[in-house]
PDB file of C-alpha atoms in Angstrom:
ATOM      1  CA  MET G   1     -51.794  37.138   9.452  1.00 67.00           C
ATOM      2  CA  PRO G   2     -52.327  36.364   5.733  1.00 76.00           C
ATOM      3  CA  LEU G   3     -49.793  34.003   4.226  1.00 75.00           C
ATOM      4  CA  TRP G   4     -48.709  36.507   1.568  1.00 74.00           C
ATOM      5  CA  LEU G   5     -48.052  39.203   4.179  1.00 80.00           C
ATOM      6  CA  GLU G   6     -46.010  36.833   6.335  1.00 76.00           C
ATOM      7  CA  LEU G   7     -43.995  35.844   3.269  1.00 78.00           C
ATOM      8  CA  VAL G   8     -43.331  39.487   2.382  1.00 82.00           C
ATOM      9  CA  ILE G   9     -42.178  40.257   5.926  1.00 83.00           C
ATOM     10  CA  ARG G  10     -39.851  37.241   6.048  1.00 82.00           C
ATOM     11  CA  VAL G  11     -38.281  37.912   2.640  1.00 82.00           C
ATOM     12  CA  GLY G  12     -38.041  41.631   3.404  1.00 87.00           C
ATOM     13  CA  GLY G  13     -36.216  40.904   6.655  1.00 86.00           C
ATOM     14  CA  VAL G  14     -33.740  38.660   4.847  1.00 87.00           C
ATOM     15  CA  LEU G  15     -33.151  41.346   2.206  1.00 87.00           C
ATOM     16  CA  VAL G  16     -32.466  43.920   4.926  1.00 87.00           C
ATOM     17  CA  ALA G  17     -29.974  41.549   6.563  1.00 87.00           C
ATOM     18  CA  PHE G  18     -28.417  40.821   3.166  1.00 88.00           C
ATOM     19  CA  LEU G  19     -27.862  44.534   2.533  1.00 86.00           C
ATOM     20  CA  THR G  20     -26.824  45.698   6.021  1.00 90.00           C
ATOM     21  CA  LEU G  21     -24.861  42.931   7.780  1.00 90.00           C
ATOM     22  CA  PRO G  22     -22.117  42.723   5.098  1.00 89.00           C
ATOM     23  CA  LEU G  23     -21.693  46.521   5.268  1.00 88.00           C
ATOM     24  CA  LEU G  24     -21.296  46.339   9.056  1.00 89.00           C
ATOM     25  CA  VAL G  25     -18.706  43.588   8.647  1.00 91.00           C
ATOM     26  CA  GLY G  26     -16.914  45.645   5.985  1.00 87.00           C
ATOM     27  CA  GLN G  27     -16.831  48.690   8.254  1.00 86.00           C
ATOM     28  CA  ALA G  28     -15.566  46.530  11.121  1.00 87.00           C
ATOM     29  CA  GLU G  29     -12.818  45.133   8.885  1.00 88.00           C
ATOM     30  CA  HIS G  30     -11.642  48.657   8.041  1.00 84.00           C
ATOM     31  CA  LYS G  31     -11.392  49.542  11.730  1.00 85.00           C
ATOM     32  CA  VAL G  32      -9.908  46.264  12.967  1.00 86.00           C
ATOM     33  CA  MET G  33      -7.223  46.282  10.269  1.00 85.00           C
ATOM     34  CA  ALA G  34      -6.519  49.983  10.947  1.00 83.00           C
ATOM     35  CA  HIS G  35      -5.915  49.279  14.635  1.00 82.00           C
ATOM     36  CA  MET G  36      -3.957  46.044  14.175  1.00 83.00           C
ATOM     37  CA  GLN G  37      -1.719  47.352  11.372  1.00 80.00           C
ATOM     38  CA  GLY G  38      -1.431  50.996  12.380  1.00 76.00           C
ATOM     39  CA  ARG G  39      -3.261  52.277   9.295  1.00 76.00           C
ATOM     40  CA  LEU G  40      -4.171  55.947   9.543  1.00 75.00           C
ATOM     41  CA  GLY G  41      -6.328  56.432   6.435  1.00 73.00           C
ATOM     42  CA  PRO G  42      -9.479  54.514   7.505  1.00 76.00           C
ATOM     43  CA  MET G  43      -9.581  56.478  10.780  1.00 75.00           C
ATOM     44  CA  TYR G  44     -10.117  59.940   9.237  1.00 77.00           C
ATOM     45  CA  ALA G  45     -12.903  59.805   6.623  1.00 74.00           C
ATOM     46  CA  GLY G  46     -15.916  61.743   7.923  1.00 72.00           C
ATOM     47  CA  GLY G  47     -14.291  62.808  11.151  1.00 73.00           C
ATOM     48  CA  PHE G  48     -15.100  60.766  14.263  1.00 75.00           C
ATOM     49  CA  HIS G  49     -13.205  57.465  14.072  1.00 75.00           C
ATOM     50  CA  GLY G  50     -13.486  57.436  10.281  1.00 76.00           C
ATOM     51  CA  TRP G  51     -17.207  56.639  10.336  1.00 77.00           C
ATOM     52  CA  ALA G  52     -17.630  57.533   6.639  1.00 77.00           C
ATOM     53  CA  GLN G  53     -14.897  55.281   5.243  1.00 79.00           C
ATOM     54  CA  LEU G  54     -17.394  52.802   3.807  1.00 81.00           C
ATOM     55  CA  VAL G  55     -19.404  55.657   2.270  1.00 81.00           C
ATOM     56  CA  ALA G  56     -16.227  56.963   0.660  1.00 81.00           C
ATOM     57  CA  ASP G  57     -15.498  53.518  -0.772  1.00 79.00           C
ATOM     58  CA  GLY G  58     -19.007  53.306  -2.211  1.00 80.00           C
ATOM     59  CA  VAL G  59     -18.689  56.725  -3.867  1.00 83.00           C
ATOM     60  CA  LYS G  60     -15.327  55.700  -5.294  1.00 81.00           C
ATOM     61  CA  PHE G  61     -16.756  52.541  -6.875  1.00 81.00           C
ATOM     62  CA  VAL G  62     -19.718  54.423  -8.363  1.00 82.00           C
ATOM     63  CA  GLN G  63     -17.395  56.972  -9.966  1.00 83.00           C
ATOM     64  CA  LYS G  64     -15.113  54.405 -11.587  1.00 82.00           C
ATOM     65  CA  GLU G  65     -15.630  53.625 -15.266  1.00 79.00           C
ATOM     66  CA  ASP G  66     -17.365  50.339 -16.074  1.00 81.00           C
ATOM     67  CA  VAL G  67     -14.973  48.692 -18.556  1.00 82.00           C
ATOM     68  CA  THR G  68     -15.559  45.424 -20.405  1.00 83.00           C
ATOM     69  CA  PRO G  69     -12.539  43.960 -22.244  1.00 85.00           C
ATOM     70  CA  ARG G  70     -12.859  43.922 -26.033  1.00 83.00           C
ATOM     71  CA  GLU G  71     -12.267  40.159 -26.287  1.00 82.00           C
ATOM     72  CA  ALA G  72     -14.461  39.254 -23.309  1.00 82.00           C
ATOM     73  CA  ASP G  73     -17.632  37.199 -23.499  1.00 86.00           C
ATOM     74  CA  ARG G  74     -19.756  40.192 -22.553  1.00 86.00           C
ATOM     75  CA  ALA G  75     -22.909  38.399 -21.401  1.00 89.00           C
ATOM     76  CA  VAL G  76     -21.067  35.959 -19.127  1.00 90.00           C
ATOM     77  CA  PHE G  77     -18.641  38.651 -17.943  1.00 90.00           C
ATOM     78  CA  ARG G  78     -21.476  40.886 -16.786  1.00 88.00           C
ATOM     79  CA  LEU G  79     -23.525  38.080 -15.236  1.00 91.00           C
ATOM     80  CA  ALA G  80     -20.738  36.610 -13.079  1.00 91.00           C
ATOM     81  CA  PRO G  81     -20.957  39.148 -10.175  1.00 90.00           C
ATOM     82  CA  ALA G  82     -24.689  38.438  -9.791  1.00 89.00           C
ATOM     83  CA  VAL G  83     -24.056  34.676  -9.778  1.00 91.00           C
ATOM     84  CA  ALA G  84     -21.513  35.257  -6.988  1.00 90.00           C
ATOM     85  CA  LEU G  85     -24.115  37.089  -4.867  1.00 90.00           C
ATOM     86  CA  VAL G  86     -27.341  35.096  -5.351  1.00 90.00           C
ATOM     87  CA  PRO G  87     -26.279  31.850  -3.600  1.00 91.00           C
ATOM     88  CA  TYR G  88     -25.548  33.721  -0.360  1.00 92.00           C
ATOM     89  CA  LEU G  89     -28.929  35.427  -0.484  1.00 89.00           C
ATOM     90  CA  LEU G  90     -30.610  32.026  -0.810  1.00 91.00           C
ATOM     91  CA  VAL G  91     -28.575  30.660   2.111  1.00 92.00           C
ATOM     92  CA  LEU G  92     -29.623  33.560   4.358  1.00 91.00           C
ATOM     93  CA  LEU G  93     -33.249  32.624   3.689  1.00 90.00           C
ATOM     94  CA  VAL G  94     -32.920  29.380   5.662  1.00 91.00           C
ATOM     95  CA  ILE G  95     -30.521  30.346   8.494  1.00 92.00           C
ATOM     96  CA  PRO G  96     -32.540  30.708  11.730  1.00 90.00           C
ATOM     97  CA  LEU G  97     -32.016  33.895  13.720  1.00 87.00           C
ATOM     98  CA  GLY G  98     -33.984  32.783  16.773  1.00 81.00           C
ATOM     99  CA  PRO G  99     -36.542  30.279  18.086  1.00 82.00           C
ATOM    100  CA  ASP G 100     -40.194  30.035  17.057  1.00 76.00           C
ATOM    101  CA  ASP G 101     -39.523  30.003  13.313  1.00 77.00           C
ATOM    102  CA  LEU G 102     -37.586  33.290  13.350  1.00 76.00           C
ATOM    103  CA  VAL G 103     -36.191  32.406   9.926  1.00 79.00           C
ATOM    104  CA  GLY G 104     -36.879  33.466   6.352  1.00 75.00           C
ATOM    105  CA  GLN G 105     -38.021  30.011   5.262  1.00 80.00           C
ATOM    106  CA  PRO G 106     -37.800  27.000   7.603  1.00 82.00           C
ATOM    107  CA  LEU G 107     -36.748  23.810   5.815  1.00 84.00           C
ATOM    108  CA  ASP G 108     -36.546  20.282   7.194  1.00 87.00           C
ATOM    109  CA  ILE G 109     -33.516  19.747   4.922  1.00 89.00           C
ATOM    110  CA  GLY G 110     -32.033  23.192   5.522  1.00 88.00           C
ATOM    111  CA  LEU G 111     -28.455  21.935   5.932  1.00 92.00           C
ATOM    112  CA  PHE G 112     -28.635  19.967   2.684  1.00 92.00           C
ATOM    113  CA  PHE G 113     -29.986  23.050   0.894  1.00 93.00           C
ATOM    114  CA  VAL G 114     -27.229  25.286   2.312  1.00 93.00           C
ATOM    115  CA  LEU G 115     -24.390  22.971   1.322  1.00 92.00           C
ATOM    116  CA  ALA G 116     -25.823  22.536  -2.173  1.00 91.00           C
ATOM    117  CA  VAL G 117     -26.264  26.275  -2.778  1.00 92.00           C
ATOM    118  CA  VAL G 118     -22.891  27.344  -1.358  1.00 89.00           C
ATOM    119  CA  GLY G 119     -21.220  25.077  -3.906  1.00 84.00           C
ATOM    120  CA  VAL G 120     -22.573  27.272  -6.720  1.00 86.00           C
ATOM    121  CA  GLY G 121     -19.872  29.833  -5.905  1.00 82.00           C
ATOM    122  CA  VAL G 122     -17.375  27.962  -8.073  1.00 85.00           C
ATOM    123  CA  VAL G 123     -19.556  28.700 -11.111  1.00 89.00           C
ATOM    124  CA  ALA G 124     -19.183  32.470 -10.628  1.00 89.00           C
ATOM    125  CA  VAL G 125     -15.399  32.115 -10.308  1.00 89.00           C
ATOM    126  CA  LEU G 126     -15.135  30.108 -13.530  1.00 90.00           C
ATOM    127  CA  MET G 127     -17.539  32.417 -15.372  1.00 90.00           C
ATOM    128  CA  SER G 128     -15.555  35.541 -14.507  1.00 90.00           C
ATOM    129  CA  ALA G 129     -12.209  33.852 -15.212  1.00 90.00           C
ATOM    130  CA  TRP G 130     -13.111  32.438 -18.625  1.00 89.00           C
ATOM    131  CA  ALA G 131     -15.151  35.413 -19.828  1.00 90.00           C
ATOM    132  CA  SER G 132     -12.426  37.960 -18.997  1.00 88.00           C
ATOM    133  CA  ALA G 133     -10.117  36.772 -21.813  1.00 85.00           C
ATOM    134  CA  ASN G 134      -7.143  37.395 -19.518  1.00 87.00           C
ATOM    135  CA  LYS G 135      -4.450  34.853 -18.661  1.00 86.00           C
ATOM    136  CA  TYR G 136      -4.183  36.054 -15.062  1.00 87.00           C
ATOM    137  CA  SER G 137      -7.930  35.759 -14.645  1.00 88.00           C
ATOM    138  CA  LEU G 138      -7.920  32.259 -16.122  1.00 89.00           C
ATOM    139  CA  LEU G 139      -5.112  31.110 -13.820  1.00 88.00           C
ATOM    140  CA  GLY G 140      -6.958  32.567 -10.843  1.00 87.00           C
ATOM    141  CA  GLY G 141     -10.184  30.871 -11.894  1.00 88.00           C
ATOM    142  CA  LEU G 142      -8.494  27.477 -12.228  1.00 88.00           C
ATOM    143  CA  ARG G 143      -6.890  27.913  -8.822  1.00 88.00           C
ATOM    144  CA  GLY G 144     -10.267  28.898  -7.414  1.00 87.00           C
ATOM    145  CA  ALA G 145     -12.008  25.873  -8.941  1.00 88.00           C
ATOM    146  CA  ALA G 146      -9.391  23.487  -7.545  1.00 88.00           C
ATOM    147  CA  GLN G 147      -9.627  25.126  -4.130  1.00 90.00           C
ATOM    148  CA  LEU G 148     -13.414  25.235  -3.936  1.00 88.00           C
ATOM    149  CA  LEU G 149     -13.908  21.675  -5.183  1.00 86.00           C
ATOM    150  CA  GLY G 150     -11.270  20.387  -2.761  1.00 90.00           C
ATOM    151  CA  TYR G 151     -12.532  22.159   0.347  1.00 93.00           C
ATOM    152  CA  GLU G 152     -16.144  21.184  -0.337  1.00 92.00           C
ATOM    153  CA  LEU G 153     -15.357  17.711   0.991  1.00 93.00           C
ATOM    154  CA  PRO G 154     -14.177  18.637   4.526  1.00 95.00           C
ATOM    155  CA  LEU G 155     -16.920  21.286   4.708  1.00 95.00           C
ATOM    156  CA  VAL G 156     -19.626  18.705   3.997  1.00 94.00           C
ATOM    157  CA  LEU G 157     -18.077  16.037   6.243  1.00 95.00           C
ATOM    158  CA  ALA G 158     -17.813  18.447   9.189  1.00 95.00           C
ATOM    159  CA  ALA G 159     -21.426  19.561   8.732  1.00 95.00           C
ATOM    160  CA  ALA G 160     -22.525  15.922   8.444  1.00 94.00           C
ATOM    161  CA  SER G 161     -20.946  15.212  11.827  1.00 94.00           C
ATOM    162  CA  VAL G 162     -23.060  17.742  13.697  1.00 94.00           C
ATOM    163  CA  ALA G 163     -26.165  16.743  11.718  1.00 94.00           C
ATOM    164  CA  MET G 164     -25.576  13.117  12.742  1.00 93.00           C
ATOM    165  CA  ALA G 165     -25.160  14.195  16.361  1.00 92.00           C
ATOM    166  CA  ALA G 166     -28.424  16.164  16.289  1.00 91.00           C
ATOM    167  CA  GLY G 167     -30.290  13.541  14.263  1.00 90.00           C
ATOM    168  CA  THR G 168     -31.735  16.086  11.843  1.00 91.00           C
ATOM    169  CA  LEU G 169     -30.908  18.149   8.759  1.00 92.00           C
ATOM    170  CA  SER G 170     -33.038  21.061   9.977  1.00 91.00           C
ATOM    171  CA  LEU G 171     -30.882  24.020  11.055  1.00 92.00           C
ATOM    172  CA  SER G 172     -33.399  24.970  13.747  1.00 91.00           C
ATOM    173  CA  GLY G 173     -33.499  21.334  14.881  1.00 91.00           C
ATOM    174  CA  ILE G 174     -29.701  21.273  15.190  1.00 93.00           C
ATOM    175  CA  VAL G 175     -29.769  24.369  17.421  1.00 92.00           C
ATOM    176  CA  GLU G 176     -32.515  22.877  19.598  1.00 90.00           C
ATOM    177  CA  ALA G 177     -30.556  19.618  19.983  1.00 90.00           C
ATOM    178  CA  TRP G 178     -27.286  21.418  20.761  1.00 90.00           C
ATOM    179  CA  GLN G 179     -25.753  20.985  24.215  1.00 89.00           C
ATOM    180  CA  PRO G 180     -22.850  22.989  25.732  1.00 87.00           C
ATOM    181  CA  TRP G 181     -20.645  19.880  25.947  1.00 87.00           C
ATOM    182  CA  TRP G 182     -20.734  19.713  22.142  1.00 88.00           C
ATOM    183  CA  LEU G 183     -18.166  22.543  22.221  1.00 87.00           C
ATOM    184  CA  LEU G 184     -15.635  19.860  23.209  1.00 89.00           C
ATOM    185  CA  TRP G 185     -17.068  16.842  21.434  1.00 88.00           C
ATOM    186  CA  GLN G 186     -17.598  18.564  18.084  1.00 92.00           C
ATOM    187  CA  ALA G 187     -14.605  20.921  18.356  1.00 93.00           C
ATOM    188  CA  PRO G 188     -12.559  19.183  15.609  1.00 94.00           C
ATOM    189  CA  ALA G 189     -15.535  19.373  13.222  1.00 95.00           C
ATOM    190  CA  MET G 190     -16.007  23.049  14.085  1.00 95.00           C
ATOM    191  CA  VAL G 191     -12.366  23.877  13.300  1.00 96.00           C
ATOM    192  CA  VAL G 192     -12.536  21.925  10.023  1.00 96.00           C
ATOM    193  CA  PHE G 193     -15.809  23.598   9.017  1.00 96.00           C
ATOM    194  CA  PHE G 194     -14.490  27.058   9.854  1.00 96.00           C
ATOM    195  CA  LEU G 195     -11.237  26.639   7.907  1.00 95.00           C
ATOM    196  CA  ALA G 196     -13.000  25.034   4.946  1.00 95.00           C
ATOM    197  CA  GLY G 197     -15.504  27.888   5.015  1.00 94.00           C
ATOM    198  CA  LEU G 198     -12.674  30.430   4.822  1.00 93.00           C
ATOM    199  CA  ALA G 199     -11.337  28.581   1.790  1.00 92.00           C
ATOM    200  CA  GLU G 200     -14.806  28.527   0.206  1.00 91.00           C
ATOM    201  CA  ILE G 201     -15.097  32.323   0.389  1.00 91.00           C
ATOM    202  CA  ARG G 202     -11.413  32.712  -0.606  1.00 89.00           C
ATOM    203  CA  ARG G 203     -10.436  34.757   2.435  1.00 89.00           C
ATOM    204  CA  PRO G 204      -6.786  35.061   3.524  1.00 87.00           C
ATOM    205  CA  PRO G 205      -4.805  32.931   4.078  1.00 90.00           C
ATOM    206  CA  PHE G 206      -6.789  30.973   1.440  1.00 90.00           C
ATOM    207  CA  ASP G 207      -6.733  33.707  -1.216  1.00 87.00           C
ATOM    208  CA  MET G 208      -4.522  32.083  -3.857  1.00 85.00           C
ATOM    209  CA  PRO G 209      -7.211  32.600  -6.567  1.00 85.00           C
ATOM    210  CA  VAL G 210      -6.822  36.391  -6.176  1.00 85.00           C
ATOM    211  CA  ALA G 211      -3.128  36.531  -5.240  1.00 80.00           C
ATOM    212  CA  ASP G 212      -2.394  40.140  -6.193  1.00 75.00           C
ATOM    213  CA  SER G 213       1.378  39.683  -6.009  1.00 74.00           C
ATOM    214  CA  GLU G 214       1.232  36.931  -8.655  1.00 75.00           C
ATOM    215  CA  LEU G 215      -2.050  37.219 -10.584  1.00 72.00           C
ATOM    216  CA  VAL G 216      -2.812  40.967 -10.281  1.00 76.00           C
ATOM    217  CA  PHE G 217      -6.207  40.113  -8.783  1.00 78.00           C
ATOM    218  CA  GLY G 218      -6.966  36.720 -10.254  1.00 80.00           C
ATOM    219  CA  TYR G 219     -10.444  36.162 -11.657  1.00 84.00           C
ATOM    220  CA  MET G 220     -11.394  39.758 -10.731  1.00 86.00           C
ATOM    221  CA  THR G 221      -8.517  41.411 -12.622  1.00 87.00           C
ATOM    222  CA  GLU G 222     -10.656  42.843 -15.431  1.00 87.00           C
ATOM    223  CA  TYR G 223     -13.541  44.030 -13.253  1.00 88.00           C
ATOM    224  CA  THR G 224     -14.044  47.705 -12.434  1.00 85.00           C
ATOM    225  CA  GLY G 225     -16.589  49.963 -10.800  1.00 83.00           C
ATOM    226  CA  LEU G 226     -19.784  48.482  -9.438  1.00 85.00           C
ATOM    227  CA  ARG G 227     -19.142  44.998 -10.861  1.00 88.00           C
ATOM    228  CA  PHE G 228     -15.945  44.802  -8.841  1.00 87.00           C
ATOM    229  CA  ALA G 229     -17.854  46.167  -5.832  1.00 88.00           C
ATOM    230  CA  PHE G 230     -20.397  43.344  -6.208  1.00 89.00           C
ATOM    231  CA  PHE G 231     -17.590  40.786  -5.954  1.00 88.00           C
ATOM    232  CA  LEU G 232     -16.356  42.489  -2.782  1.00 88.00           C
ATOM    233  CA  LEU G 233     -19.921  42.540  -1.442  1.00 89.00           C
ATOM    234  CA  ALA G 234     -20.165  38.803  -2.168  1.00 90.00           C
ATOM    235  CA  GLU G 235     -17.013  38.285  -0.093  1.00 89.00           C
ATOM    236  CA  TYR G 236     -18.477  40.157   2.878  1.00 92.00           C
ATOM    237  CA  VAL G 237     -21.807  38.348   2.564  1.00 93.00           C
ATOM    238  CA  GLY G 238     -19.760  35.137   2.507  1.00 92.00           C
ATOM    239  CA  ILE G 239     -18.187  36.140   5.825  1.00 94.00           C
ATOM    240  CA  VAL G 240     -21.654  36.625   7.329  1.00 94.00           C
ATOM    241  CA  VAL G 241     -22.870  33.293   5.943  1.00 94.00           C
ATOM    242  CA  ILE G 242     -19.877  31.281   7.192  1.00 95.00           C
ATOM    243  CA  ALA G 243     -20.048  32.994  10.592  1.00 95.00           C
ATOM    244  CA  ALA G 244     -23.807  32.343  10.810  1.00 95.00           C
ATOM    245  CA  LEU G 245     -23.452  28.673   9.820  1.00 95.00           C
ATOM    246  CA  THR G 246     -20.638  28.172  12.324  1.00 95.00           C
ATOM    247  CA  THR G 247     -22.860  29.777  14.969  1.00 94.00           C
ATOM    248  CA  VAL G 248     -25.931  27.682  14.151  1.00 94.00           C
ATOM    249  CA  LEU G 249     -24.147  24.355  13.714  1.00 94.00           C
ATOM    250  CA  PHE G 250     -21.493  24.458  16.437  1.00 94.00           C
ATOM    251  CA  LEU G 251     -22.056  27.380  18.843  1.00 92.00           C
ATOM    252  CA  GLY G 252     -25.675  26.826  19.800  1.00 87.00           C
ATOM    253  CA  GLY G 253     -27.281  29.543  17.694  1.00 86.00           C
ATOM    254  CA  TRP G 254     -29.698  31.484  19.870  1.00 85.00           C
ATOM    255  CA  GLN G 255     -28.829  29.522  23.020  1.00 85.00           C
ATOM    256  CA  GLY G 256     -26.714  31.239  25.654  1.00 77.00           C
ATOM    257  CA  PRO G 257     -26.392  32.126  29.346  1.00 76.00           C
ATOM    258  CA  PHE G 258     -29.555  33.645  30.802  1.00 68.00           C
ATOM    259  CA  ALA G 259     -31.302  32.538  27.615  1.00 59.00           C
ATOM    260  CA  ASP G 260     -34.565  34.293  26.879  1.00 60.00           C
ATOM    261  CA  ALA G 261     -36.727  33.252  23.954  1.00 58.00           C
ATOM    262  CA  GLN G 262     -37.396  36.922  23.213  1.00 67.00           C
ATOM    263  CA  LEU G 263     -33.668  37.748  23.057  1.00 71.00           C
ATOM    264  CA  GLY G 264     -32.460  34.642  21.238  1.00 75.00           C
ATOM    265  CA  TRP G 265     -31.844  36.633  18.063  1.00 84.00           C
ATOM    266  CA  LEU G 266     -29.416  38.857  20.002  1.00 86.00           C
ATOM    267  CA  TRP G 267     -27.289  35.875  21.041  1.00 88.00           C
ATOM    268  CA  THR G 268     -27.182  34.724  17.419  1.00 90.00           C
ATOM    269  CA  LEU G 269     -26.029  38.133  16.182  1.00 91.00           C
ATOM    270  CA  LEU G 270     -23.403  38.469  18.916  1.00 92.00           C
ATOM    271  CA  LYS G 271     -21.925  35.093  18.012  1.00 93.00           C
ATOM    272  CA  VAL G 272     -22.020  35.900  14.280  1.00 94.00           C
ATOM    273  CA  PHE G 273     -20.104  39.140  14.827  1.00 94.00           C
ATOM    274  CA  ALA G 274     -17.616  37.390  17.136  1.00 94.00           C
ATOM    275  CA  VAL G 275     -16.857  34.777  14.454  1.00 95.00           C
ATOM    276  CA  SER G 276     -16.684  37.536  11.814  1.00 94.00           C
ATOM    277  CA  PHE G 277     -14.096  39.332  13.956  1.00 93.00           C
ATOM    278  CA  LEU G 278     -12.076  36.112  14.095  1.00 94.00           C
ATOM    279  CA  ILE G 279     -12.176  35.898  10.287  1.00 94.00           C
ATOM    280  CA  ILE G 280     -10.891  39.479  10.036  1.00 92.00           C
ATOM    281  CA  TRP G 281      -8.191  38.829  12.656  1.00 93.00           C
ATOM    282  CA  ILE G 282      -6.941  35.800  10.717  1.00 93.00           C
ATOM    283  CA  ARG G 283      -6.678  37.916   7.559  1.00 89.00           C
ATOM    284  CA  VAL G 284      -4.475  40.445   9.341  1.00 87.00           C
ATOM    285  CA  SER G 285      -2.336  37.888  11.175  1.00 88.00           C
ATOM    286  CA  TYR G 286      -1.453  35.105   8.723  1.00 88.00           C
ATOM    287  CA  PRO G 287       0.309  35.151   5.336  1.00 87.00           C
ATOM    288  CA  ARG G 288      -1.140  33.589   2.198  1.00 88.00           C
ATOM    289  CA  LEU G 289      -0.672  29.837   1.788  1.00 88.00           C
ATOM    290  CA  ARG G 290       1.116  28.565  -1.295  1.00 87.00           C
ATOM    291  CA  GLU G 291      -0.948  26.409  -3.635  1.00 86.00           C
ATOM    292  CA  ASP G 292       0.790  23.203  -2.521  1.00 88.00           C
ATOM    293  CA  GLN G 293       0.381  24.119   1.155  1.00 92.00           C
ATOM    294  CA  LEU G 294      -3.280  24.900   0.600  1.00 91.00           C
ATOM    295  CA  GLN G 295      -4.019  21.546  -1.044  1.00 91.00           C
ATOM    296  CA  ARG G 296      -1.909  19.644   1.478  1.00 93.00           C
ATOM    297  CA  LEU G 297      -3.854  21.172   4.352  1.00 94.00           C
ATOM    298  CA  CYS G 298      -7.107  20.101   2.707  1.00 94.00           C
ATOM    299  CA  TRP G 299      -6.301  16.506   1.752  1.00 93.00           C
ATOM    300  CA  LEU G 300      -3.780  15.496   4.429  1.00 94.00           C
ATOM    301  CA  VAL G 301      -5.206  17.323   7.460  1.00 95.00           C
ATOM    302  CA  LEU G 302      -8.806  18.498   7.178  1.00 95.00           C
ATOM    303  CA  VAL G 303     -10.241  15.492   5.337  1.00 95.00           C
ATOM    304  CA  PRO G 304      -8.720  12.877   7.723  1.00 95.00           C
ATOM    305  CA  VAL G 305      -9.775  14.909  10.780  1.00 96.00           C
ATOM    306  CA  SER G 306     -13.355  15.262   9.501  1.00 95.00           C
ATOM    307  CA  LEU G 307     -13.532  11.529   8.722  1.00 95.00           C
ATOM    308  CA  GLY G 308     -12.255  10.744  12.224  1.00 94.00           C
ATOM    309  CA  GLN G 309     -14.877  13.070  13.677  1.00 94.00           C
ATOM    310  CA  LEU G 310     -17.598  11.238  11.750  1.00 93.00           C
ATOM    311  CA  VAL G 311     -16.434   7.921  13.210  1.00 93.00           C
ATOM    312  CA  LEU G 312     -16.412   9.426  16.707  1.00 92.00           C
ATOM    313  CA  THR G 313     -19.881  10.885  16.258  1.00 92.00           C
ATOM    314  CA  ALA G 314     -21.266   7.566  14.999  1.00 91.00           C
ATOM    315  CA  ALA G 315     -19.726   5.741  17.981  1.00 91.00           C
ATOM    316  CA  VAL G 316     -21.151   8.201  20.504  1.00 88.00           C
ATOM    317  CA  ARG G 317     -24.593   8.054  18.879  1.00 85.00           C
ATOM    318  CA  VAL G 318     -24.577   4.253  19.077  1.00 84.00           C
ATOM    319  CA  ALA G 319     -23.383   4.335  22.695  1.00 81.00           C
ATOM    320  CA  LEU G 320     -26.089   6.802  23.713  1.00 73.00           C
TER     321      LEU G 320
END
């Protein structure tokens, strides 16, 4: 197969995943929240089990007027939603779906690339907050910057633990080195990575930057129509990315019972959707953390636990 054709197929597959998986997660969130909270609305649109609820939401966003505040920095204001989306697209390029290079672009330093690109999300938050010329947006952006910069540390430390255990920064290499007993040995790192990932994508209970009861909607207050929809899409893509990284780093990726190289991609997708369901369940079940509680959890719990896990991993590697 010519190199250019292989490249087109790989990038095309990633684009399809980028456009479809977040919509499936969004539809699942509508249904899970409807069942868990007794919501009737999402169960009626389109008839059978509310199958058209997501379509209705899309039509609603398209119909809304695209408003830019008079005092806003228009160029930055309009660019921020795209900056929120692009890093997740780049991350999906290097996350392996299955064995035998079933990945958009295999990288020997894939984990390093992922952690570097995910950190760009704080730029979109600050861009939208500052450019909106709104005090609620600015407060939400500052909260978001403090949260994202703080939770980057436990996220990186937890990922470093599993990379040290596998002896590689390649995401495919980490999956190949993974053993079932890592579920116990690396469990603290997995919990830290998962919680820090929730904070990075600003999902409840880590949604202080968009606290609607205090800040209207934080850094997204002034956004309407499709630009607001792009921010929501970025959130759902973030769910897919965090679920996929948790799967690849800590849950064995394509490995599973009765593993078959031809069906490895199915195991990966099943695990990604299981972790995505957990993210949705946490949103429904737990209240928002206060700012002081959020920072205390980061610096007094997650950081010490991730440092302890690094020490444990180093000791086990030396012993083995």
